[in-house]
Each structure stands twice: as structure tokens, then as C-alpha cells.
Short mmCIF file of N, CA, C and O in Angstrom, two decimals:
data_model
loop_
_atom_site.label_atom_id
_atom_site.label_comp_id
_atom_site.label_asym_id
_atom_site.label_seq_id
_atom_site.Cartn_x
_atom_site.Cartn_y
_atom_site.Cartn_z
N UNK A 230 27.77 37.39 0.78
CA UNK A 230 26.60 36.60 0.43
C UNK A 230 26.26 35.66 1.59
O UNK A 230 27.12 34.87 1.99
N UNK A 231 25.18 35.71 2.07
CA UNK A 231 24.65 34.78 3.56
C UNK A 231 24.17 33.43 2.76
O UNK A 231 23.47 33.26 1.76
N UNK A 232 24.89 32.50 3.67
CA UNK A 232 24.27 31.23 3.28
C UNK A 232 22.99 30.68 3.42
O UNK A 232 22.49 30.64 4.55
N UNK A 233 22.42 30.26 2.48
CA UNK A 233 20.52 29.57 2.88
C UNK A 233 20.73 28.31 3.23
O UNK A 233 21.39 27.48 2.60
N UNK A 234 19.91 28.11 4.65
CA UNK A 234 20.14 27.29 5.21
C UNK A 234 18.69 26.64 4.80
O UNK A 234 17.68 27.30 4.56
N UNK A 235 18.82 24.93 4.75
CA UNK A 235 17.24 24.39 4.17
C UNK A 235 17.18 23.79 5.48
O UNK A 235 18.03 23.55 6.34
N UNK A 236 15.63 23.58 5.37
CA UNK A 236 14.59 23.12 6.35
C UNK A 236 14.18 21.96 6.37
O UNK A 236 13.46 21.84 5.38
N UNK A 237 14.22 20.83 7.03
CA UNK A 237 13.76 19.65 6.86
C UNK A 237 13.08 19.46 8.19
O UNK A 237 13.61 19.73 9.27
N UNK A 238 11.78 18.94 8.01
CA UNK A 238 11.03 18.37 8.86
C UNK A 238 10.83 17.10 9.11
O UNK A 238 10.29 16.46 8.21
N UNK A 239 11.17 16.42 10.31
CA UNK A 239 11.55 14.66 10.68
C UNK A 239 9.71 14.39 10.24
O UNK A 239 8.63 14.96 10.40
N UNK A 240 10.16 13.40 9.75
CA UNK A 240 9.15 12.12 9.15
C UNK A 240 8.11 11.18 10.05
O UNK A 240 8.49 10.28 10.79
N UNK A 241 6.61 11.59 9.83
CA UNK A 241 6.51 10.78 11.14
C UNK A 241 6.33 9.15 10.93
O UNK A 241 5.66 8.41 11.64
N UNK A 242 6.85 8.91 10.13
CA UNK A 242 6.72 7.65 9.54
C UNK A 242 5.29 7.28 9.07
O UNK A 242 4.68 6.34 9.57
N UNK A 243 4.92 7.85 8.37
CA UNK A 243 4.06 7.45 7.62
C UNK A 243 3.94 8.92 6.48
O UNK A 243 3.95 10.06 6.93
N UNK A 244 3.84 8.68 5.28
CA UNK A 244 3.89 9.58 4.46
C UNK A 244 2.51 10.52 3.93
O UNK A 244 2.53 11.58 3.30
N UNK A 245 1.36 9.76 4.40
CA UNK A 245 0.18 10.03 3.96
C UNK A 245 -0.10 11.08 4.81
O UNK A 245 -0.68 12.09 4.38
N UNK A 246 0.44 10.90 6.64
CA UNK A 246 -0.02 12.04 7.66
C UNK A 246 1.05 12.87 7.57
O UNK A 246 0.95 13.84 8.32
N UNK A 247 2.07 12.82 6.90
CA UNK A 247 3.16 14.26 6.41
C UNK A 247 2.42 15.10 5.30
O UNK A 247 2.44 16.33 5.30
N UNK A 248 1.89 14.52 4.55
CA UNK A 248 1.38 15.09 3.55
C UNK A 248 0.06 15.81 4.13
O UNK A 248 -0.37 16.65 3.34
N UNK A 249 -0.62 15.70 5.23
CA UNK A 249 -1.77 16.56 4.97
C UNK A 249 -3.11 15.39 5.70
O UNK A 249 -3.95 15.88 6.45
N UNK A 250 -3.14 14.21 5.45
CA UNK A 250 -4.04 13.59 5.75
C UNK A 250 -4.87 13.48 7.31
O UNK A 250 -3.92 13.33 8.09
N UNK A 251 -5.64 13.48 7.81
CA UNK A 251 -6.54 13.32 8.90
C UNK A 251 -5.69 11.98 9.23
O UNK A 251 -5.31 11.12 8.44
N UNK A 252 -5.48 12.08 10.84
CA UNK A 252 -4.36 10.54 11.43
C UNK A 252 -5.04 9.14 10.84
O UNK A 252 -4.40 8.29 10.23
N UNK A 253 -6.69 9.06 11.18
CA UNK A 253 -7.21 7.90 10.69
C UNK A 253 -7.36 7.01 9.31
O UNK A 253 -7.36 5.80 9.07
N UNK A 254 -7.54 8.53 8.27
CA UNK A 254 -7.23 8.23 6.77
C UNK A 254 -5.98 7.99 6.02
O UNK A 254 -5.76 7.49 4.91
N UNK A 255 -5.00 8.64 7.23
CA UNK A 255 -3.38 8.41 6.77
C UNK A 255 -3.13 7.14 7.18
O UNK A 255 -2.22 6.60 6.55
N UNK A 256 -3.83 6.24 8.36
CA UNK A 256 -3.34 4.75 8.56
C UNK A 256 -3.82 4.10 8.08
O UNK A 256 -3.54 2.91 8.18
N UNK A 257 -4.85 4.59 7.27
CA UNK A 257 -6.07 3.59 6.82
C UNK A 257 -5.12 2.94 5.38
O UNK A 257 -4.90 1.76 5.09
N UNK A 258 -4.57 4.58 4.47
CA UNK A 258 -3.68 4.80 3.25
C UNK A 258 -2.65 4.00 3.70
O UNK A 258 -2.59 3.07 2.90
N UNK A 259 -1.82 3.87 4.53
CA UNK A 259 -0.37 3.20 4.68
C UNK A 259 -0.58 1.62 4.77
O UNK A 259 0.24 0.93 4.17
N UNK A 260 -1.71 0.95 5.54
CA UNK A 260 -2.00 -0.25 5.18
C UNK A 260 -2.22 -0.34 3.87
O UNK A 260 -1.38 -0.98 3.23
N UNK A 261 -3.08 0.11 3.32
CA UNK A 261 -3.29 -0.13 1.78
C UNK A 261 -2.40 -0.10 1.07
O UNK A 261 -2.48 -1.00 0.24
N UNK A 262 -1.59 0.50 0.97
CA UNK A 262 0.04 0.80 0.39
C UNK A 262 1.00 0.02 0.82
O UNK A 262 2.10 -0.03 0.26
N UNK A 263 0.64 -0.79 2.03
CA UNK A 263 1.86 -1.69 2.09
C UNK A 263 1.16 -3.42 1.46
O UNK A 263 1.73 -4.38 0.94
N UNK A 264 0.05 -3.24 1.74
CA UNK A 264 -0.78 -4.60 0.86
C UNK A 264 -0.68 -4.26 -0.46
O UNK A 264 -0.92 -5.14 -1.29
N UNK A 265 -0.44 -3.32 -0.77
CA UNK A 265 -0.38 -2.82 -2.59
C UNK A 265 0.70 -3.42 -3.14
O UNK A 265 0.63 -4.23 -4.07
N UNK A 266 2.29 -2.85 -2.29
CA UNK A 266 3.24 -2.86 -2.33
C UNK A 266 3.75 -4.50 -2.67
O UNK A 266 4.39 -5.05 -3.57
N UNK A 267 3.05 -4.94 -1.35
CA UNK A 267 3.55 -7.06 -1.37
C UNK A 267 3.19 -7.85 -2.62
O UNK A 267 3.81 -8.74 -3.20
N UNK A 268 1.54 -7.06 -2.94
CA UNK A 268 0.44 -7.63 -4.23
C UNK A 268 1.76 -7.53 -5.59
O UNK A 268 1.96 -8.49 -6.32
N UNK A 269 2.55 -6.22 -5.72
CA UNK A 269 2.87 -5.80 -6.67
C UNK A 269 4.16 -7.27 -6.68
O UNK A 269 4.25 -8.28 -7.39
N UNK A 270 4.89 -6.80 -5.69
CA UNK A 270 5.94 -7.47 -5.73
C UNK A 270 5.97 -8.99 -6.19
O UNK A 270 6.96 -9.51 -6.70
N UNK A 271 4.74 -9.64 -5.94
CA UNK A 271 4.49 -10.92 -5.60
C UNK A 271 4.35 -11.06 -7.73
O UNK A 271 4.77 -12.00 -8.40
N UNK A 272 3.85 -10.13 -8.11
CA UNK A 272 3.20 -10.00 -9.60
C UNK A 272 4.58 -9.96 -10.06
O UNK A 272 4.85 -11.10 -10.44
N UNK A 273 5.73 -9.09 -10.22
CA UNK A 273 7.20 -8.90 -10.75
C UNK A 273 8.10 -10.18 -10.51
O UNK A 273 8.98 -10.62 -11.24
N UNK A 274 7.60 -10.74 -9.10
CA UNK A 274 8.53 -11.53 -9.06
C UNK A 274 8.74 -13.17 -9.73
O UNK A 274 9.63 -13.97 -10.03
N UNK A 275 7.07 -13.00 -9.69
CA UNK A 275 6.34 -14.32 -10.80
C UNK A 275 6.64 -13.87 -11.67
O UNK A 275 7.62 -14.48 -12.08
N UNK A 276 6.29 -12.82 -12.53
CA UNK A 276 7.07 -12.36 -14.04
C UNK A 276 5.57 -12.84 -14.56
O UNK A 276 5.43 -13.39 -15.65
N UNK A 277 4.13 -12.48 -13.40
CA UNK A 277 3.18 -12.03 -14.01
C UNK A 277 2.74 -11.46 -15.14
O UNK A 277 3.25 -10.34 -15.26
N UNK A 278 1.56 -11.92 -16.58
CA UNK A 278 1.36 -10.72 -17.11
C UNK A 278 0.19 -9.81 -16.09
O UNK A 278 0.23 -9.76 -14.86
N UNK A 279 -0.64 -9.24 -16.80
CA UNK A 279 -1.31 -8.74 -15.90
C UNK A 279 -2.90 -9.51 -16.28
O UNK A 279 -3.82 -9.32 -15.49
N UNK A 280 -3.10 -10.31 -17.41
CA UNK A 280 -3.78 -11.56 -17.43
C UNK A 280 -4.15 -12.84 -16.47
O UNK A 280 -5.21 -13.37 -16.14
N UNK A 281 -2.61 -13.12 -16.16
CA UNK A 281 -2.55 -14.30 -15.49
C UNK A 281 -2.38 -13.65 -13.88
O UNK A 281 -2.80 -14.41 -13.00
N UNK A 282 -1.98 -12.72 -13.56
CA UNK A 282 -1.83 -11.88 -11.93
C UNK A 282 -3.64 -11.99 -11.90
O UNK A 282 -4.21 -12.39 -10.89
N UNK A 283 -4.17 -11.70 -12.76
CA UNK A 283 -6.16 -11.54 -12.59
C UNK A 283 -6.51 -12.43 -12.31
O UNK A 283 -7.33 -12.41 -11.40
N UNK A 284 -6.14 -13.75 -12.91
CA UNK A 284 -6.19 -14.97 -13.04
C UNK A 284 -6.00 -15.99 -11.70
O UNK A 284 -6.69 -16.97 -11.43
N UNK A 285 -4.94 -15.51 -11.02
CA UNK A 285 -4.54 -16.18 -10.14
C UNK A 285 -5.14 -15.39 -8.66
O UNK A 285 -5.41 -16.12 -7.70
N UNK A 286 -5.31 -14.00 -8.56
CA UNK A 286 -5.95 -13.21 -7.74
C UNK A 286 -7.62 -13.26 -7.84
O UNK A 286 -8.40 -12.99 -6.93
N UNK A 287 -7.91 -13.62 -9.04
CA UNK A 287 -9.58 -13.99 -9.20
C UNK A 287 -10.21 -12.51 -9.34
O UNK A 287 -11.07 -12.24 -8.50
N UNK A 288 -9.85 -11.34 -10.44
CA UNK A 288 -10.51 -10.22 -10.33
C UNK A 288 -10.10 -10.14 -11.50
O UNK A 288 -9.52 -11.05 -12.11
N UNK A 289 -10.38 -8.91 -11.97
CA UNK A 289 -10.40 -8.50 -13.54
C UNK A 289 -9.21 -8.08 -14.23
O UNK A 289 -8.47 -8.15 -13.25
N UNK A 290 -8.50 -7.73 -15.10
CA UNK A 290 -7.55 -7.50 -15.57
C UNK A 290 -7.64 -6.07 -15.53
O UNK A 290 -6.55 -5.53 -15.33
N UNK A 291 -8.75 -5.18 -15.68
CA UNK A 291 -8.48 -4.34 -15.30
C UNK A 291 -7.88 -4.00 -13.51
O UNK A 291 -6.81 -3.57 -13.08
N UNK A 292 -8.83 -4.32 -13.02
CA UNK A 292 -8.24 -4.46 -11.73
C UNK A 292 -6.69 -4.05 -11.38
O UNK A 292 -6.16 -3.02 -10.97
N UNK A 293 -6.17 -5.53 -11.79
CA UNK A 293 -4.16 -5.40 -11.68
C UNK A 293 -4.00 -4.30 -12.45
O UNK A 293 -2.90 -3.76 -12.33
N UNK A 294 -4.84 -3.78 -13.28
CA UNK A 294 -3.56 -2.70 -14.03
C UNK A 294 -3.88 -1.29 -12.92
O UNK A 294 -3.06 -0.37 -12.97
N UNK A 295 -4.87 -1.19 -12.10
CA UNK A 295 -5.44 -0.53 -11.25
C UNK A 295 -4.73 -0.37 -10.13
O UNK A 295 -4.75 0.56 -9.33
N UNK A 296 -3.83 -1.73 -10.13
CA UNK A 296 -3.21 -2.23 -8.48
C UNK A 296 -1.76 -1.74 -9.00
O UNK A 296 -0.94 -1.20 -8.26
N UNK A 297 -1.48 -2.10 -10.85
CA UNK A 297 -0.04 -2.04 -11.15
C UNK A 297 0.30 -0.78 -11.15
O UNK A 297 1.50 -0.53 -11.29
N UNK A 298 -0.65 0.32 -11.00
CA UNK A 298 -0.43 1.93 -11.35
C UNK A 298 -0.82 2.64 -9.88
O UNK A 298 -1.14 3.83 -9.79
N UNK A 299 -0.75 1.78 -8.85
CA UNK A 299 -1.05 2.49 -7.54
C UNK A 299 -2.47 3.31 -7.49
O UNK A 299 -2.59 4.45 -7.04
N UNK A 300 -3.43 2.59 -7.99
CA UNK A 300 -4.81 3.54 -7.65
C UNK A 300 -5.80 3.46 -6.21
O UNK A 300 -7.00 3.39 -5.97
N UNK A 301 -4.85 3.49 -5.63
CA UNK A 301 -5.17 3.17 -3.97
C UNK A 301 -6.75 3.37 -3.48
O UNK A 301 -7.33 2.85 -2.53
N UNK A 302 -7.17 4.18 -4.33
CA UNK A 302 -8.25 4.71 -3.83
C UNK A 302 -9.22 3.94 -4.52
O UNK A 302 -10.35 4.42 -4.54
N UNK A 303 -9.02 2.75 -5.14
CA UNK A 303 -9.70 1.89 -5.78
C UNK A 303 -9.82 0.36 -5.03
O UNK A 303 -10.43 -0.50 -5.67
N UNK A 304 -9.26 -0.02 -3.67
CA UNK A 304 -8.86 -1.38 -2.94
C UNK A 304 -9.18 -0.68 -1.39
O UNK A 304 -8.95 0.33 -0.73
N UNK A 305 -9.83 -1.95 -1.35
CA UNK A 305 -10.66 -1.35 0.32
C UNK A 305 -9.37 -2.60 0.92
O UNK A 305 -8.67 -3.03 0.00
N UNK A 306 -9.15 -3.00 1.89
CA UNK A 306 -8.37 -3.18 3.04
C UNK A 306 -8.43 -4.99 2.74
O UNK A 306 -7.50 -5.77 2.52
N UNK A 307 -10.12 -5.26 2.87
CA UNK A 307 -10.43 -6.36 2.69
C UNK A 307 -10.13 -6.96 1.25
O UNK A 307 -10.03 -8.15 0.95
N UNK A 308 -9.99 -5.73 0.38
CA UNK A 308 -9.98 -6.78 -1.32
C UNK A 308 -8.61 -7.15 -1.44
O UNK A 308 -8.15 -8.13 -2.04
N UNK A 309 -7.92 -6.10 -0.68
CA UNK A 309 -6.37 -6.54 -1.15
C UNK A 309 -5.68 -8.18 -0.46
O UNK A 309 -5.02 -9.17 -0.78
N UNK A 310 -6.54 -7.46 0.84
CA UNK A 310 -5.99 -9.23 1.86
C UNK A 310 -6.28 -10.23 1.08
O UNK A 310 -5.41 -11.05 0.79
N UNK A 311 -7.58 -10.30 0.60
CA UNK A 311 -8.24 -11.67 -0.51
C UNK A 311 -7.38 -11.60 -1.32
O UNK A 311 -6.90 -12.74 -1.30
N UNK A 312 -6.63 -10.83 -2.32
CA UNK A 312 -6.29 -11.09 -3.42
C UNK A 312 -4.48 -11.42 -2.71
O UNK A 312 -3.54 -11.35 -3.50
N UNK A 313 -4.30 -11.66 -1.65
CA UNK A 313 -2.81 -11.83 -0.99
C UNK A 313 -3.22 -13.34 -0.72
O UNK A 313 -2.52 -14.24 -1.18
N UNK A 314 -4.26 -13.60 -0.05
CA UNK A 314 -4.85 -14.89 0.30
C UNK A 314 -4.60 -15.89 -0.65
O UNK A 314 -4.06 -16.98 -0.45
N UNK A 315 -5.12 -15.33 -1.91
CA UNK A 315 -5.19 -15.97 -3.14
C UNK A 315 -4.03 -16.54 -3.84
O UNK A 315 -4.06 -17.52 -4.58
N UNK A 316 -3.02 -15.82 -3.52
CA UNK A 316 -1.87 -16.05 -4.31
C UNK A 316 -0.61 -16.75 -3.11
O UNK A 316 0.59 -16.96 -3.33
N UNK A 317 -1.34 -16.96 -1.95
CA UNK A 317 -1.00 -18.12 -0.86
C UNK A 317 -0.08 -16.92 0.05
O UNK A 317 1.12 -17.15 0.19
N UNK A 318 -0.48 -16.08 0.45
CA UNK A 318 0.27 -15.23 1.25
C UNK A 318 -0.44 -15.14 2.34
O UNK A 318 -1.62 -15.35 2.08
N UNK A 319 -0.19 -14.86 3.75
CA UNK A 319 -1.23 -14.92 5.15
C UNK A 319 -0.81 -13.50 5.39
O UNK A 319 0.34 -13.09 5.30
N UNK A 320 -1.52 -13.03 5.59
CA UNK A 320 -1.18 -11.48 6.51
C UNK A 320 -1.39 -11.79 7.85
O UNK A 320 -1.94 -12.77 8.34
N UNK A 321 -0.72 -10.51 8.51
CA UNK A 321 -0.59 -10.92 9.73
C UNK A 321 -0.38 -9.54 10.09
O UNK A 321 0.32 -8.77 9.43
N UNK A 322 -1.31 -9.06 11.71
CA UNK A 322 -1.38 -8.13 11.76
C UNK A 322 -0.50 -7.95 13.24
O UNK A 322 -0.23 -8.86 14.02
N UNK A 323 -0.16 -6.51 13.41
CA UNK A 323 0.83 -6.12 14.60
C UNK A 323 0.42 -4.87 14.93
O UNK A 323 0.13 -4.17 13.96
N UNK A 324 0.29 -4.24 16.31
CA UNK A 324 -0.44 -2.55 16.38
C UNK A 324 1.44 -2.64 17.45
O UNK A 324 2.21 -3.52 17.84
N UNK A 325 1.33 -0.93 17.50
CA UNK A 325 2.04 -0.56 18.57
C UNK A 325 1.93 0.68 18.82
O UNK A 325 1.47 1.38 17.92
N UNK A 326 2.33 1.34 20.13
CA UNK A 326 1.59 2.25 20.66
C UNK A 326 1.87 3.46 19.38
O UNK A 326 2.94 3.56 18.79
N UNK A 327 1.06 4.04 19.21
CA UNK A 327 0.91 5.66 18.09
C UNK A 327 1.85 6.58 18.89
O UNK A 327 2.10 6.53 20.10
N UNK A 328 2.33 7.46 17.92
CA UNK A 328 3.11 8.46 18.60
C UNK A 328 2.07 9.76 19.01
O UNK A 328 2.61 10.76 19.48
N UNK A 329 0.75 9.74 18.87
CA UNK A 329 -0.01 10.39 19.24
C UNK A 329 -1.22 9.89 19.91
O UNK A 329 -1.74 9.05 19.17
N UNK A 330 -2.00 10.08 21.17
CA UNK A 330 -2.96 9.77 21.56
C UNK A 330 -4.23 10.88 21.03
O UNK A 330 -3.92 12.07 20.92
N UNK A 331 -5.21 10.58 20.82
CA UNK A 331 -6.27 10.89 20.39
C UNK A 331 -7.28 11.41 21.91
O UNK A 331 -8.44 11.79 21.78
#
């Protein structure tokens, strides 16, 4: 019996351009996902409901349950920073060279 050997392909660190995405829409997705990510954390760690997370971010309750279920495709770049702003967080931005030139 020959052994099956599995295949793994290295990660290019970002999950959105492993999956399939165009380079620009995959960095566009990984910012959003890491402002998603801080929004969320910041909500669990207050022991937020999702009332008072609306409340304190200044948007709708639907909204957080939008942000609490990862609907990425619902938060442009700018709404998430405001709603980080809001809850006294500064973003702060950093580039470094891409592993691909364009």
C-alpha cells in the first residue's frame, strides 16, 4: 500500500488572497477584518450587550449584530475607524513593502 502524501501550500499571509481574491480586494478585506476583529473584542471585553455596543459606537443595533456575525461586506474602512474612534481607540496605520509588485 503507497503512502498519500498531503499538499500544503505556504500562506501568503493574508487569507482573503489564498482564497481567490484580486490582491487589491484581498487588502482592502484584511483591513476590514482586522478593524472588525478589535470592534468585536473591545464589545466581549466590556461585556457589551449589543444595545449598549450601538449606543456607545453611535449606529444601530442592528448594525453590531452585523459587526457581531462578521458581515464584512456591510463596513466600508471609514465606518469601522469611526466606530473604534468612538469607543476611544486611535488607529494607526503602518505599510511595508508587498511581497508582490504590481
Amino acid at each position: 500500500m503507497a503512502s498519500r502524501q498531503k499538499r500544503y501550500d505556504e500562506s501568503s499571509g493574508n487569507v482573503f488572497l489564498d482564497i481567490g481574491f484580486p490582491p487589491l480586494e484581498a487588502q482592502n478585506l484584511r483591513v476590514r477584518a482586522d478593524l472588525m476583529i478589535e470592534l468585536i473584542r473591545i464589545v466581549r471585553r466590556r461585556k457589551l450587550t449589543q444595545a449598549a455596543a450601538a449606543r456607545l459606537f453611535r449606529v444601530s443595533q442592528p448594525r453590531i449584530s452585523d459587526l457581531m456575525t462578521g458581515k464584512i461586506d456591510r463596513f466600508s474602512i471609514d465606518a469601522l475607524v469611526e466606530m473604534l474612534w468612538r469607543s476611544g481607540r486611535r488607529v494607526e496605520v503602518s505599510t511595508k513593502p508587498s511581497r508582490r509588485v504590481a
